Amino acid sequence: QVRLVESGGGLVQTGDSLRLSCAASGRTFTTAAMAWFRQAPGKEREFVAAITWNGRNTYYKDSVKGRFTISGDNGKNAVHLQMNNLSPEETAVYYCAASTLNYKIGSYYQTSRTYNYWGQGTQVTVSS
């Protein structure tokens, strides 16, 4: 089992930055990748960013490229999401996720079905 705990959410204004963190514990050595997803009220959960531990490949939702950066520590115990120039449309609960599945195709890490473990989420609210 892998336990994930998110932190760093909060209320910010349009254009501000925020850094989310996700602390992983348990059998973290089994994980192949970690990611961030978000879910706004009334909408489906959507992929934001992912990082693989083998090769440190990163993947991003198109709309966040150039503004968001995902990073992870060497021990697979934490992943972070630096978010810059936030907009109100990005108000959502942000979830950390971990996958134990190894894929060579990066797009597989952009779907929620790939992830076995999920955190409880952290609220990000961007005011206009």
mmCIF file of N, CA, C and O in Angstrom, residues 16-17 35 46 53 59 63 70 73 77 100 108 113 124 127:
data_model
loop_
_atom_site.group_PDB
_atom_site.id
_atom_site.type_symbol
_atom_site.label_atom_id
_atom_site.label_comp_id
_atom_site.label_asym_id
_atom_site.label_seq_id
_atom_site.Cartn_x
_atom_site.Cartn_y
_atom_site.Cartn_z
ATOM 1 N N ASP A 16 -1.260 34.653 -9.577
ATOM 2 C CA ASP A 16 -0.381 34.227 -8.489
ATOM 3 C C ASP A 16 0.181 32.832 -8.729
ATOM 4 O O ASP A 16 -0.249 32.115 -9.641
ATOM 5 N N SER A 17 1.109 32.467 -7.878
ATOM 6 C CA SER A 17 1.726 31.137 -7.935
ATOM 7 C C SER A 17 1.403 30.355 -6.668
ATOM 8 O O SER A 17 1.108 30.940 -5.627
ATOM 9 N N ALA A 35 1.501 11.559 -10.225
ATOM 10 C CA ALA A 35 0.842 12.577 -11.050
ATOM 11 C C ALA A 35 -0.053 13.470 -10.209
ATOM 12 O O ALA A 35 -0.337 13.181 -9.044
ATOM 13 N N GLU A 46 -9.545 15.658 -14.202
ATOM 14 C CA GLU A 46 -8.694 15.760 -15.381
ATOM 15 C C GLU A 46 -7.227 15.710 -15.017
ATOM 16 O O GLU A 46 -6.811 16.136 -13.933
ATOM 17 N N TRP A 53 9.418 7.721 -12.609
ATOM 18 C CA TRP A 53 10.649 7.606 -11.842
ATOM 19 C C TRP A 53 11.792 7.062 -12.696
ATOM 20 O O TRP A 53 12.948 7.401 -12.449
ATOM 21 N N TYR A 59 5.077 14.827 -18.124
ATOM 22 C CA TYR A 59 3.973 15.009 -19.059
ATOM 23 C C TYR A 59 3.038 16.056 -18.478
ATOM 24 O O TYR A 59 2.827 16.106 -17.258
ATOM 25 N N SER A 63 -2.771 22.909 -21.547
ATOM 26 C CA SER A 63 -3.057 24.262 -21.073
ATOM 27 C C SER A 63 -2.147 24.706 -19.927
ATOM 28 O O SER A 63 -2.122 25.893 -19.593
ATOM 29 N N ILE A 70 6.242 19.868 -12.642
ATOM 30 C CA ILE A 70 6.178 18.760 -11.702
ATOM 31 C C ILE A 70 7.595 18.287 -11.421
ATOM 32 O O ILE A 70 8.437 18.222 -12.318
ATOM 33 N N ASP A 73 11.279 13.875 -5.609
ATOM 34 C CA ASP A 73 12.555 13.659 -4.931
ATOM 35 C C ASP A 73 13.147 12.323 -5.368
ATOM 36 O O ASP A 73 12.503 11.515 -6.027
ATOM 37 N N ASN A 77 9.536 9.609 -2.515
ATOM 38 C CA ASN A 77 8.726 9.908 -1.341
ATOM 39 C C ASN A 77 7.930 11.196 -1.433
ATOM 40 O O ASN A 77 7.139 11.493 -0.541
ATOM 41 N N THR A 100 1.737 1.970 -9.930
ATOM 42 C CA THR A 100 2.749 0.919 -9.856
ATOM 43 C C THR A 100 2.955 0.247 -11.208
ATOM 44 O O THR A 100 3.703 -0.720 -11.313
ATOM 45 N N TYR A 108 -0.077 6.874 -21.533
ATOM 46 C CA TYR A 108 -0.787 6.034 -20.556
ATOM 47 C C TYR A 108 -0.776 6.667 -19.166
ATOM 48 O O TYR A 108 -1.656 6.399 -18.351
ATOM 49 N N ARG A 113 -7.033 5.958 -14.970
ATOM 50 C CA ARG A 113 -7.124 4.501 -14.821
ATOM 51 C C ARG A 113 -5.765 3.867 -14.527
ATOM 52 O O ARG A 113 -5.688 2.763 -14.011
ATOM 53 N N VAL A 124 -7.609 24.243 -4.260
ATOM 54 C CA VAL A 124 -6.969 25.432 -4.809
ATOM 55 C C VAL A 124 -8.069 26.337 -5.340
ATOM 56 O O VAL A 124 -8.864 25.923 -6.178
ATOM 57 N N SER A 127 -9.057 33.440 -7.154
ATOM 58 C CA SER A 127 -10.056 34.500 -7.254
ATOM 59 C C SER A 127 -9.708 35.463 -8.372
ATOM 60 O O SER A 127 -8.531 35.694 -8.681
#
